Short mmCIF file of C-alpha atoms in Angstrom, two decimals:
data_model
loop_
_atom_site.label_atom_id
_atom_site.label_comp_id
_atom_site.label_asym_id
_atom_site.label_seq_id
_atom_site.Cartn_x
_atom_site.Cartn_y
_atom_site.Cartn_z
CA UNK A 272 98.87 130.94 125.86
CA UNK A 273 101.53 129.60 127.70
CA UNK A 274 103.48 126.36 126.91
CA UNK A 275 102.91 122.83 128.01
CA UNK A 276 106.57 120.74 128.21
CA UNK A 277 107.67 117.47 128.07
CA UNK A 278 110.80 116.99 129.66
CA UNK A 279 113.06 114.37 129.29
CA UNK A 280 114.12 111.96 126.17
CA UNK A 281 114.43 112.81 122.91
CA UNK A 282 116.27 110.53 120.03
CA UNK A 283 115.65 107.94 117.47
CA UNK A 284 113.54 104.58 117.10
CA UNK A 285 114.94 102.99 114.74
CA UNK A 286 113.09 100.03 112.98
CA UNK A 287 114.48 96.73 111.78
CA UNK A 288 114.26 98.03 108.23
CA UNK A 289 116.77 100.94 109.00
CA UNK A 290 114.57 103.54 109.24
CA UNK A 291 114.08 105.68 112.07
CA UNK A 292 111.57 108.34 113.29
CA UNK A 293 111.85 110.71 115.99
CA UNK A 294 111.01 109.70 119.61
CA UNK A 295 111.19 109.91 123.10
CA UNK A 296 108.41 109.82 125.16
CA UNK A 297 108.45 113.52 126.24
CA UNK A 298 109.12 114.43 122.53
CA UNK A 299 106.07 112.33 121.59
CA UNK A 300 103.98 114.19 124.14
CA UNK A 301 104.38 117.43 123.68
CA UNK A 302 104.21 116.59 119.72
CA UNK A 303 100.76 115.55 120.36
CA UNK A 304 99.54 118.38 122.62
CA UNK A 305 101.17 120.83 119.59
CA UNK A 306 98.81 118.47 117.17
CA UNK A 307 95.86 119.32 119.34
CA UNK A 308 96.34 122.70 119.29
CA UNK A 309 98.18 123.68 122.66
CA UNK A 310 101.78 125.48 122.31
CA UNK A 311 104.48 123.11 123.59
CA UNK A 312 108.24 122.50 123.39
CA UNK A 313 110.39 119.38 124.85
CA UNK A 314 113.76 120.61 127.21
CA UNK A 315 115.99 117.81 126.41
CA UNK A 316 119.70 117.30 124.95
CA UNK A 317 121.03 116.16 121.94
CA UNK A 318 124.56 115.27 120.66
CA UNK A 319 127.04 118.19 118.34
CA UNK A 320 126.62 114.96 115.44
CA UNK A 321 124.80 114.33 112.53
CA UNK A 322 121.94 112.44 114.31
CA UNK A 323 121.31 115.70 116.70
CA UNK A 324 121.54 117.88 113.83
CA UNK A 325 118.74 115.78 111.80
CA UNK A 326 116.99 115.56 115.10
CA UNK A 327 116.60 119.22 115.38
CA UNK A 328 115.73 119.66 112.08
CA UNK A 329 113.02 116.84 112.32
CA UNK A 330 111.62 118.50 115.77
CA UNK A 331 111.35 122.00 113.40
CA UNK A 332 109.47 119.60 110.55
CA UNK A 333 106.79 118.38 112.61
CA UNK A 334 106.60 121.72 114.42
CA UNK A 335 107.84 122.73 117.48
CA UNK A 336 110.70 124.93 118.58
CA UNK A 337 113.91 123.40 119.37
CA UNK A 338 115.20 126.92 121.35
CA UNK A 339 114.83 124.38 124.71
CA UNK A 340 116.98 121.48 123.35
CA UNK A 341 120.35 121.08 124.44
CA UNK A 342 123.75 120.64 122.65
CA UNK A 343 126.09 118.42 124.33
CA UNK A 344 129.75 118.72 123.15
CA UNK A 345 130.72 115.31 124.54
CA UNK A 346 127.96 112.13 124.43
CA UNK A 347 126.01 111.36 121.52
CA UNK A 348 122.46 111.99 120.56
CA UNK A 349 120.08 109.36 121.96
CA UNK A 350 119.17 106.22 119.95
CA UNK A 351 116.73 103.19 120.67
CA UNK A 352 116.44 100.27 118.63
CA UNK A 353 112.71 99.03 118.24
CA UNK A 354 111.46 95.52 117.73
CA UNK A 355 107.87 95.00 117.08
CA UNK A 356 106.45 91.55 118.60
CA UNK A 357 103.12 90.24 118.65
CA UNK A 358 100.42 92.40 118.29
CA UNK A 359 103.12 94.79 116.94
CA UNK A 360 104.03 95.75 120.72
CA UNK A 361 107.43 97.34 120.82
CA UNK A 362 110.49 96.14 122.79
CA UNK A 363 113.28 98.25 122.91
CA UNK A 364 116.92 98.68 123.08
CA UNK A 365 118.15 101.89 124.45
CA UNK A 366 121.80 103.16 124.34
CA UNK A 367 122.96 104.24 127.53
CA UNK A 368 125.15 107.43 128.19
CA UNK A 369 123.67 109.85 125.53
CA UNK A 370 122.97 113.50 125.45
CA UNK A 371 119.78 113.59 126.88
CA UNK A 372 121.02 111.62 130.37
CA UNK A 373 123.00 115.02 131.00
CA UNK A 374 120.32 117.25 130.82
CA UNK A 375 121.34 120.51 132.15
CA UNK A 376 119.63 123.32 133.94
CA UNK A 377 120.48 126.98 131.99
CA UNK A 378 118.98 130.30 132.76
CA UNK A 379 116.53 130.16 129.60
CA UNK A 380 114.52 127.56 131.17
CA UNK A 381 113.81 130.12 134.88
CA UNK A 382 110.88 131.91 132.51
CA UNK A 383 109.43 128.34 131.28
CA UNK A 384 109.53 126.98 134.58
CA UNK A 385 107.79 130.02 136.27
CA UNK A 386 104.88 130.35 133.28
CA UNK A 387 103.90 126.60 132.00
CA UNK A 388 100.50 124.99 132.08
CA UNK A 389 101.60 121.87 132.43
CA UNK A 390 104.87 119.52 132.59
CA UNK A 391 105.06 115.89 131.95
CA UNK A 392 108.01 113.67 132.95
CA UNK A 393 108.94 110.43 132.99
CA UNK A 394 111.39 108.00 134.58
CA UNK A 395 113.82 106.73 131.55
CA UNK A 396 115.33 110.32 131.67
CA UNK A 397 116.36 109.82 135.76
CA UNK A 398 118.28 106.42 135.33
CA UNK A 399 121.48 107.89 136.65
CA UNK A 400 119.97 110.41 138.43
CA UNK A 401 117.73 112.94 138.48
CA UNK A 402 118.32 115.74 136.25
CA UNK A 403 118.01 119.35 137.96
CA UNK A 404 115.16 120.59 135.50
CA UNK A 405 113.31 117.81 136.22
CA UNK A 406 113.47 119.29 139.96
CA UNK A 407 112.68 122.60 139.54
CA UNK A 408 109.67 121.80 137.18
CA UNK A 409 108.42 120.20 139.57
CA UNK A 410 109.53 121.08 143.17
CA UNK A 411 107.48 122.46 145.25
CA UNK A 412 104.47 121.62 143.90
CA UNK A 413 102.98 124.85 141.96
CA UNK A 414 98.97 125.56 142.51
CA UNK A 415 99.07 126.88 138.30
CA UNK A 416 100.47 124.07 136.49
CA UNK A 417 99.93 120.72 135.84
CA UNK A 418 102.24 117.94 136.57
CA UNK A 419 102.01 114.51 135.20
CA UNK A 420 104.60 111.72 135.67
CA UNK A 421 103.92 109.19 132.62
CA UNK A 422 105.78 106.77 134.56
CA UNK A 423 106.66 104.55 131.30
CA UNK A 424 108.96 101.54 132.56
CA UNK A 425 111.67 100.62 130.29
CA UNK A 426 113.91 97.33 131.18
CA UNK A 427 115.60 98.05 134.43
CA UNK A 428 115.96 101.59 134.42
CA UNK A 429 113.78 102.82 137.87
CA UNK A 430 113.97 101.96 141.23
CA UNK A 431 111.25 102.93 144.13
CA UNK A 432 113.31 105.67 145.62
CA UNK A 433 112.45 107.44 141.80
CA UNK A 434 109.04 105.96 141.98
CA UNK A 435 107.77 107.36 145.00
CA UNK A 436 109.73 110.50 144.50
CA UNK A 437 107.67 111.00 140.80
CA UNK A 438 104.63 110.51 142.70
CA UNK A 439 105.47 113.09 145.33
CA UNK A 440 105.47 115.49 143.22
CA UNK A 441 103.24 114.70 140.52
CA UNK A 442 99.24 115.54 140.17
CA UNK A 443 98.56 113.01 137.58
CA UNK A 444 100.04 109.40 137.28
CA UNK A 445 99.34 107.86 134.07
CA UNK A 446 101.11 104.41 134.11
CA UNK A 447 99.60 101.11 132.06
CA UNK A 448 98.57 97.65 133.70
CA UNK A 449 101.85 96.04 133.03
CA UNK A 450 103.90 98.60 134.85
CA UNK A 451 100.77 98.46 137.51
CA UNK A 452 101.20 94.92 138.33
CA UNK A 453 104.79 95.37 138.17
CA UNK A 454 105.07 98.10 140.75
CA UNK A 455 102.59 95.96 142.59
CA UNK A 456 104.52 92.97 143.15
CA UNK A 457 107.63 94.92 143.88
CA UNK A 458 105.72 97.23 146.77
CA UNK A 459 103.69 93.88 147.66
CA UNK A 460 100.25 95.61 147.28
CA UNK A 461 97.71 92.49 146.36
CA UNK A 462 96.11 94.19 143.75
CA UNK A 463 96.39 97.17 141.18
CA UNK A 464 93.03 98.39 142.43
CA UNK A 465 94.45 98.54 145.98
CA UNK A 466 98.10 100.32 144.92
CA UNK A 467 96.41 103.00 142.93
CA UNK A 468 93.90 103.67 146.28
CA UNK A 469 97.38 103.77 147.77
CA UNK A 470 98.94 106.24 145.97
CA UNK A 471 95.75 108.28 145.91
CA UNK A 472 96.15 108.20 149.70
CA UNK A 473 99.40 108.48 150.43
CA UNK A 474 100.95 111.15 147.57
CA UNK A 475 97.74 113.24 147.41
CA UNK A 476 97.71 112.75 143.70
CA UNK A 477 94.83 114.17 141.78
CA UNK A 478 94.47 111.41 139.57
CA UNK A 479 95.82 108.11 138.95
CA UNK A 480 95.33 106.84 135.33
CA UNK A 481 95.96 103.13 134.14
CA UNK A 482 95.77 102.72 130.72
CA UNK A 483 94.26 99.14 129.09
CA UNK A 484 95.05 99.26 125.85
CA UNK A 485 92.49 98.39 123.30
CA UNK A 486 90.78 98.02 126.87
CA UNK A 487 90.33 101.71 127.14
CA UNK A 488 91.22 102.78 130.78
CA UNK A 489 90.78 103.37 134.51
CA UNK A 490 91.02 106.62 136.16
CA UNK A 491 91.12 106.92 140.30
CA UNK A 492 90.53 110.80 140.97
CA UNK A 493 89.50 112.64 143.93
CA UNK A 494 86.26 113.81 144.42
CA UNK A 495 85.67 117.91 144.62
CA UNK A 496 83.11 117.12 147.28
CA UNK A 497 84.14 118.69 151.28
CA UNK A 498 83.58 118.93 154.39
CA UNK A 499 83.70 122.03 156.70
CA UNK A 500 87.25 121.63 157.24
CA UNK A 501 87.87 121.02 153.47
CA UNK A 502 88.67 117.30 153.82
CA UNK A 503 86.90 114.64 151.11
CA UNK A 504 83.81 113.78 151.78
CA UNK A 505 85.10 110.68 150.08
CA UNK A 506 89.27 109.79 149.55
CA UNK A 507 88.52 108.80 145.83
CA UNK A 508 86.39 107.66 143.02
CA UNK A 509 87.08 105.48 139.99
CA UNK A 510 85.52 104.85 136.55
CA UNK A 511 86.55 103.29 133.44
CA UNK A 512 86.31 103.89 129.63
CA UNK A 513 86.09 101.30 127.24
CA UNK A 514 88.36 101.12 124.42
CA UNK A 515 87.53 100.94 120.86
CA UNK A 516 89.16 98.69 118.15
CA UNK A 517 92.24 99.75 116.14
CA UNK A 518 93.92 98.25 112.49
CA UNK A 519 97.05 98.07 114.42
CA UNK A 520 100.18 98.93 112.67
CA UNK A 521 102.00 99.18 115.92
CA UNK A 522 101.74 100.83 119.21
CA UNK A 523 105.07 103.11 119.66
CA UNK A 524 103.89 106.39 120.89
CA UNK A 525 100.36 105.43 121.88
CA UNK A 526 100.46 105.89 125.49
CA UNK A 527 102.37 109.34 124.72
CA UNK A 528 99.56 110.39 122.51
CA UNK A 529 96.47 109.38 125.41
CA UNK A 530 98.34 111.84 127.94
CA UNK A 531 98.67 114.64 125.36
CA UNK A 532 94.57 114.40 124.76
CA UNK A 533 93.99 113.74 128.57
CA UNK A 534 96.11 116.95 129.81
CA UNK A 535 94.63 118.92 126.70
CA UNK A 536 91.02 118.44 126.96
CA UNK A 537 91.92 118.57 131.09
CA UNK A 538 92.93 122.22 130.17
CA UNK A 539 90.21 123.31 127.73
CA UNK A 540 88.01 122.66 130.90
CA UNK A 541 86.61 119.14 129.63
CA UNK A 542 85.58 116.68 132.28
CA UNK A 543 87.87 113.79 133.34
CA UNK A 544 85.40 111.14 131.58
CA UNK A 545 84.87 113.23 128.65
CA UNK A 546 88.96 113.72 128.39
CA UNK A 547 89.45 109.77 128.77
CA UNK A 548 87.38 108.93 125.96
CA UNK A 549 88.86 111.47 123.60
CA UNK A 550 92.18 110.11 124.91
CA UNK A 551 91.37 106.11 124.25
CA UNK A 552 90.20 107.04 120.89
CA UNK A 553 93.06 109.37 119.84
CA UNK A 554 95.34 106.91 121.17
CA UNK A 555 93.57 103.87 118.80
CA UNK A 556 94.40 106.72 115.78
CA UNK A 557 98.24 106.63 116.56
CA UNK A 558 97.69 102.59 116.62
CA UNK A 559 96.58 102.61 113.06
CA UNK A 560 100.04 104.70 111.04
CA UNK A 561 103.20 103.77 111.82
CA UNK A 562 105.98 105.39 114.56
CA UNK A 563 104.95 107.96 117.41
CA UNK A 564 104.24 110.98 116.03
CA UNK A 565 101.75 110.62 113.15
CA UNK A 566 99.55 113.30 111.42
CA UNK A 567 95.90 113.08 112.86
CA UNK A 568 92.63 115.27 112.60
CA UNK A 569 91.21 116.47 115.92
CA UNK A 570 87.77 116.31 114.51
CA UNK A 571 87.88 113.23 112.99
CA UNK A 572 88.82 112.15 116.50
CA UNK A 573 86.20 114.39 118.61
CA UNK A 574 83.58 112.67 116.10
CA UNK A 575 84.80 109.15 116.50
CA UNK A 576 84.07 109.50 120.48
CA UNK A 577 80.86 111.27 119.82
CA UNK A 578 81.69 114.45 121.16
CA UNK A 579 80.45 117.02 118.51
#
């Protein structure tokens, strides 16, 4: 079976208390489709230090093959200091100028590129630029695999130009309801309802997936329905999925963890609304232990949502 990647950053959240746990929202993505049972690796850089060394090691622990991680000879390996506030949501401090802002294309990744299922990308990792993997995962467009852009806001680091370029070429945008009204007041769209329509419209996206919280979700996908000429019968569709209550310990990694289970059950042939309440329950799991990439039973999970 062939690999779905995460591409982008990889480091470590550290915690108030000193201790830190592997992260990166790519990392925590393609941890979570490797929990679920679908191979994947994260292309990303890390520093020749003692952090990148324990990083790699970590990445082995929980898994997953480091052969597509990057040593960089010069800038450090990628750190984030996390603060939990209320309702232990996470604010963080990233360090700027670390290995994984220089990711690098290399003739190893030509075979990944060609032969993956699926890629998911985010902005943090294009702050001061976009990196030429990034690209070439995703440009053109390929008809075989997947590609989601988890667009995943952090403090200033985006601008529209990198907005509307992610949506260009993604199929999937999963983004939550902050970043939606965010991007709404910036583009001057009057509602979240009508700049999701919007991008359905305009960037031919698949799917457009806001995320709620412990409010479940909303996906806007377009209908297989068409006419003679192959056109929509209709542009779009939406439904939603409630959420389900969590013991929250915090939330780091959650949103990771829903587009792991969406794009997995996606694959495995699952329909969107069956996908999307796996995802808002698996999601509620990661809630409930502590950093981004916790241990959790699939079938726990696929009972929880009443699906076997």
């Amino acid at each position: 079976m062939n690999p779905i990647v995460g591409i982008g950053e990889l480091l470590w959240d550290v915690y108030p208390d000193g201790h830190k746990v592997a992260g990166g929202a790519p990392f925590n993505f393609a941890f979570h489709c490797h929990q679920l049972g679908h191979p994947s690796v994260i292309v990303s850089r890390v520093g020749d230090d003692d952090l990148g060394h324990e990083l790699r090691e970590r990445v082995r622990e929980l898994g997953l093959s480091d052969e597509y991680i990057q040593t960089d000879p010069e800038h450090p390996t990628g750190t984030v200091r996390v603060t939990l506030g209320a309702n232990a949501i996470p604010t963080y401090t990233i360090t700027e100028y670390v290995a994984w802002d220089y990711i690098a294309w290399e003739d190893r990744l030509e075979a990944l590129a060609a032969s993956h299922r699926a890629v998911c990308f985010g902005t943090l990792a294009q702050r001061f630029g976009t990196p030429v993997p990034v690209h070439r995962f995703t440009t053109p467009r390929r008809t075989t695999a997947l590609a989601v852009f988890d667009v995943n806001l952090r403090g200033s680091y985006f601008d529209v130009d990198r907005l509307e370029w992610g949506l260009s070429v993604c199929d999937w945008c999963k983004i939550n309801a902050d970043e939606l009204n965010t991007l709404r007041a910036l583009l001057g769209c009057s509602t979240p309802n009508e700049l999701a329509q919007e991008w359905m419209s305009a960037f031919a996206e698949q799917a457009v997936i806001v995320t709620h919280g412990e409010g479940g979700c909303e996906i806007y996908h377009q209908r297989e329905s068409r006419d003679a000429e192959g056109d929509p019968l209709f542009p779009s569709e939406a439904f939603a999925v409630p959420g389900v209550k969590a013991n929250v310990v915090d939330t780091v990694g959650a949103g990771d963890a829903f587009t792991a289970a969406m794009v997995c059950l996606h694959l495995e042939g699952k329909p969107l609304r069956e996908a999307a309440r796996f995802a808002v329950h698996y999601a509620a799991r990661v809630c409930e232990q502590p950093g981004g990439t916790p241990r959790i039973a699939r079938a726990e999970v696929e009972r929880a949502a009443g699906l076997r």
